């Protein structure tokens, strides 16, 4: 769906040093992010920066394109403790769930999205060690939302348009 930001939410779409999350319609959010072939200190700093920005924005997940870096790295924090995933891939999925989502790059907009209920994700940690997680429910929803960001996909591409609504984002946590 096309998003028209209501006037009373426009102030949330500022992008500057104090508001470092990239917002729509920035094109970096629509690019396919590059796979990381060699981890360096730059990625460690990037991940730390992403965690800091996510926490400051009260998010439960963030993807590198949302801080302007088109590389395949995400942070998820379903239980507040951040997990960094490099080159994450869903290798198996099961069932489906419908639940409300928001996005730090589309502040104020919420709506229901259908996702897989359970996913198995393969990735690497920031030191390049292989990781394998099985996630269900809320954690599975967050990781699918963030991996979509790496493919230039936003939740507004999948949202049930009948459920879309605007509300003050400071009232809840966003992906
Ligand atoms: Zn998002």
XYZ file of C-alpha atoms and ligand atoms in Angstrom:
176
model
C 0.000 0.000 0.000
C 1.040 3.622 -0.506
C 1.538 5.502 2.737
C 0.464 9.108 3.097
C 1.772 10.418 6.386
C -0.881 12.457 8.209
C 0.237 15.966 9.156
C 0.190 15.183 12.884
C 2.718 12.358 12.355
C 5.091 14.204 10.019
C 7.354 15.246 12.889
C 8.179 11.552 13.423
C 9.683 11.359 9.918
C 12.686 13.546 10.675
C 16.044 11.967 9.808
C 19.027 13.633 11.456
C 21.739 12.949 14.033
C 19.216 12.764 16.854
C 16.786 10.632 14.801
C 19.118 8.240 12.978
C 16.551 5.677 11.794
C 16.013 5.951 8.035
C 12.330 6.529 7.194
C 10.233 5.904 4.107
C 10.467 6.826 1.258
C 14.275 6.471 1.439
C 15.446 4.191 -1.378
C 17.924 2.311 0.836
C 14.874 0.631 2.412
C 13.929 -0.780 -1.006
C 17.294 -2.215 -2.025
C 18.377 -5.841 -1.687
C 21.114 -5.752 0.945
C 24.503 -7.292 0.180
C 25.624 -10.545 1.762
C 28.538 -10.129 4.175
C 31.499 -12.223 3.032
C 34.131 -11.001 5.457
C 33.348 -9.691 8.916
C 35.461 -6.805 10.113
C 35.599 -4.370 12.981
C 33.345 -2.119 10.927
C 30.545 -4.690 11.275
C 31.089 -4.955 15.029
C 30.726 -1.172 15.287
C 27.706 -1.269 12.973
C 25.999 -3.899 15.163
C 26.705 -1.890 18.317
C 25.322 1.198 16.650
C 22.201 -0.680 15.531
C 21.567 -1.951 19.086
C 21.976 1.558 20.468
C 19.632 3.084 17.880
C 17.050 0.296 18.329
C 17.044 0.713 22.097
C 16.779 4.483 21.884
C 13.827 4.133 19.523
C 12.217 1.534 21.797
C 12.312 -1.059 19.043
C 12.388 -4.852 19.294
C 14.359 -5.279 16.084
C 16.305 -3.356 13.468
C 17.952 -4.096 10.128
C 21.098 -2.456 8.735
C 19.259 -0.700 5.868
C 17.306 1.158 8.570
C 20.542 2.858 9.589
C 21.464 3.444 5.950
C 23.750 0.415 5.445
C 22.701 -2.011 2.704
C 24.294 -5.150 4.188
C 22.700 -8.333 5.545
C 22.772 -7.838 9.288
C 19.848 -7.572 11.706
C 19.287 -7.247 15.434
C 16.289 -8.790 17.150
C 15.328 -8.351 20.785
C 12.138 -10.337 21.469
C 12.940 -10.409 25.181
C 14.921 -7.168 25.271
C 18.303 -8.970 25.091
C 19.619 -8.109 21.617
C 20.699 -10.903 19.257
C 22.816 -9.950 16.226
C 22.318 -12.089 13.118
C 24.615 -11.855 10.095
C 23.356 -13.194 6.727
C 20.195 -14.638 8.333
C 18.225 -17.147 6.247
C 14.942 -18.897 6.985
C 15.644 -22.533 6.212
C 12.380 -24.016 7.440
C 8.953 -22.695 8.384
C 5.680 -24.004 9.719
C 2.145 -22.749 10.259
C 0.968 -19.172 10.184
C 0.061 -16.404 12.590
C -1.578 -13.010 12.213
C -0.542 -10.147 14.461
C -0.017 -6.409 14.588
C 3.245 -4.881 13.414
C 4.830 -1.476 13.261
C 8.193 -0.347 11.911
C 10.766 2.168 13.075
C 11.032 3.317 9.448
C 7.271 3.959 9.210
C 6.596 5.464 12.630
C 2.974 5.706 13.731
C 1.554 3.184 11.254
C 0.300 -0.204 12.476
C -1.549 -3.108 10.962
C -1.944 -6.869 10.915
C 0.504 -9.027 8.981
C 0.384 -12.759 8.351
C 3.670 -14.522 9.088
C 4.939 -18.058 9.532
C 4.266 -19.246 13.063
C 7.568 -21.088 13.499
C 10.809 -20.540 11.617
C 14.232 -22.094 11.690
C 16.871 -19.445 11.027
C 20.497 -19.998 10.104
C 22.900 -17.085 10.489
C 26.317 -16.107 11.829
C 27.124 -14.146 14.932
C 29.259 -11.013 14.762
C 32.410 -13.136 15.121
C 31.404 -15.362 12.222
C 30.337 -18.396 14.244
C 27.339 -20.252 12.809
C 24.034 -19.907 14.656
C 20.820 -21.856 14.360
C 17.623 -20.775 16.053
C 14.121 -22.131 16.074
C 11.691 -19.345 16.870
C 7.933 -19.236 17.320
C 5.281 -16.605 17.886
C 6.549 -13.091 18.580
C 10.254 -13.859 18.042
C 9.438 -15.544 14.722
C 7.391 -12.488 13.697
C 10.252 -10.097 14.474
C 12.901 -12.107 12.637
C 10.691 -12.397 9.523
C 10.023 -8.638 9.596
C 13.758 -7.866 9.862
C 14.860 -10.372 7.187
C 12.266 -8.793 4.860
C 14.082 -5.474 5.349
C 17.217 -7.090 3.863
C 15.236 -7.833 0.715
C 13.757 -4.351 0.457
C 10.378 -5.561 1.700
C 8.398 -3.507 4.217
C 5.460 -4.661 6.329
C 3.184 -2.300 4.370
C 3.719 -4.645 1.392
C 2.088 -7.489 3.331
C -0.259 -5.693 5.716
C -3.973 -6.371 5.788
C -5.073 -2.918 4.625
C -8.388 -3.136 6.511
C -6.448 -3.166 9.789
C -4.102 -0.241 9.066
C -4.258 2.616 11.553
C -2.165 5.467 12.898
C -1.331 5.895 16.544
C 1.304 7.509 18.736
C 4.345 5.167 18.486
C 5.566 6.105 21.934
C 2.796 3.912 23.286
C 4.295 0.632 22.103
C 7.365 -1.081 20.787
C 8.131 -1.287 17.099
C 10.123 -3.533 14.850
Zn 10.765 -2.525 10.188
